[in-house]
Tab-separated table of C-alpha atoms and ligand atoms in Angstrom:
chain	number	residue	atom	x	y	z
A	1	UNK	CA	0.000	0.000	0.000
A	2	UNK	CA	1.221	3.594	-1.068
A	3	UNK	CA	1.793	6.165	1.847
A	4	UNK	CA	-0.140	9.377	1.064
A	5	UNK	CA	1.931	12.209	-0.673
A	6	UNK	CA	0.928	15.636	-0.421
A	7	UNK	CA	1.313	16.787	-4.012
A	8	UNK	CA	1.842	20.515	-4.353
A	9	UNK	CA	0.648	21.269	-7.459
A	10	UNK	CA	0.701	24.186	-9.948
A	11	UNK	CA	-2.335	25.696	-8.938
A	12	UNK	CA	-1.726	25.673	-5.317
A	13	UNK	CA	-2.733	29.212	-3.753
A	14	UNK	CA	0.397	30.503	-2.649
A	15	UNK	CA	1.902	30.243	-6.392
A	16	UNK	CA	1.792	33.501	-7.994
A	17	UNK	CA	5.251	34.512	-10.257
A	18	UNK	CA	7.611	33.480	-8.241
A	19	UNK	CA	8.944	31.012	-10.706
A	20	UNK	CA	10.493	34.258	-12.780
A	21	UNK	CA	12.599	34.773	-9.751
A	22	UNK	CA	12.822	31.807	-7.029
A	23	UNK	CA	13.351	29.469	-9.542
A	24	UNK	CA	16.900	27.257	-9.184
A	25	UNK	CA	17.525	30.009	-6.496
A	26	UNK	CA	20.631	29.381	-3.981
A	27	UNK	CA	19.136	29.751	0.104
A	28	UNK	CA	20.208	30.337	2.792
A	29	UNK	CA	18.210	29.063	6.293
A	30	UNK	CA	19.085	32.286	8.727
A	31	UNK	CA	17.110	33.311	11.677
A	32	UNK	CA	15.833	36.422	10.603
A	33	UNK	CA	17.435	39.938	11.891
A	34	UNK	CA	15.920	43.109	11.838
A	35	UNK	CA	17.840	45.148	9.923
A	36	UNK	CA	16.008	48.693	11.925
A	37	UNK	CA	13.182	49.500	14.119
A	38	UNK	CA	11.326	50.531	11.157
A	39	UNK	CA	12.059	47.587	8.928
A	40	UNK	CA	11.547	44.716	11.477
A	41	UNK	CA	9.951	41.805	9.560
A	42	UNK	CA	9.408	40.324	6.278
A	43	UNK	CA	6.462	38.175	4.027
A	44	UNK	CA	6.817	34.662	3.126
A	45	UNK	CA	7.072	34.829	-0.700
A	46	UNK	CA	4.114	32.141	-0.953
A	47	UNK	CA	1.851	32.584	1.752
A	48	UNK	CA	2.456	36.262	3.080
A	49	UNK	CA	3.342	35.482	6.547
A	50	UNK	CA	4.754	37.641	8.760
A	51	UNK	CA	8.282	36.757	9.377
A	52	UNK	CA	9.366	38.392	12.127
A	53	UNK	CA	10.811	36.269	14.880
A	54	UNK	CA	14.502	35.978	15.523
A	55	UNK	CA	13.961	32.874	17.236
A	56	UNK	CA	13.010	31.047	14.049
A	57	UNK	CA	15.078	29.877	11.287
A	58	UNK	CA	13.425	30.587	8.011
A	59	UNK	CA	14.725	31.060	4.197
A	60	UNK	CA	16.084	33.718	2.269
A	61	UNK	CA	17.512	34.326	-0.811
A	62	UNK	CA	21.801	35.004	-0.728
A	63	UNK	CA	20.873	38.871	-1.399
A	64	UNK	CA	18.158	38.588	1.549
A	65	UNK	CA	15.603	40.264	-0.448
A	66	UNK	CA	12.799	37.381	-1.103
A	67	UNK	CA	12.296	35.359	2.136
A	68	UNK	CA	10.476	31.644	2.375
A	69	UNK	CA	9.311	30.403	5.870
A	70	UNK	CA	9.882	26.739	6.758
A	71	UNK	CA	6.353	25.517	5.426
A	72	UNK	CA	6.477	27.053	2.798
A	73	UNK	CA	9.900	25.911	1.771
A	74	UNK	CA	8.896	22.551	2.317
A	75	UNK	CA	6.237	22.441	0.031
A	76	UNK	CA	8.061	23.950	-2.732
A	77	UNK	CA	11.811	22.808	-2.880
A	78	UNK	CA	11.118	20.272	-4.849
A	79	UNK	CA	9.231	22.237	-7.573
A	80	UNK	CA	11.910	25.167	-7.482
A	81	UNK	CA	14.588	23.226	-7.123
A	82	UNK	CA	16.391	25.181	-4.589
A	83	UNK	CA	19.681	24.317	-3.265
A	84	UNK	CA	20.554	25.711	0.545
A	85	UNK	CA	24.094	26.846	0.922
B	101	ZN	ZN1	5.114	30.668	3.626
């Protein structure tokens, strides 16, 4: 008997564009820093949460401009083929 595998598929909600710029992408898994009291959290690239907690290690591109949280990068490594350095 198979085990059941969540299939992400292409028309899973979170899925917008970010193919034209996530795809293949090098990550890094960081725990987020605030970089000033005025810029003190990110969005998830898929599902638009909050990342905010230096406590948690989440993703982020090498430039730290498009961030991924765990979930999310579950989901989707294997369809973006993203390789954590
Ligand atoms: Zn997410």
């Amino acid at each position: 008997m198979k085990g059941t595998i969540i299939m992400i598929n292409q028309n899973d909600w979170r899925l917008t564009n970010q193919r034209n710029y996530l795809f293949e992408k090098q990550l890094k898994h960081v725990y987020f820093q605030k970089h000033s009291e005025s810029w003190d959290h990110e969005h998830c690239e898929f599902c638009n949460e909050t990342i905010c907690d230096d406590k948690k290690m989440e993703y982020c591109t090498i430039d730290n401009y498009h961030w991924i949280c765990e979930n999310c990068f579950n989901d989707f490594k294997d369809m973006f083929k993203w390789t954590v350095v």
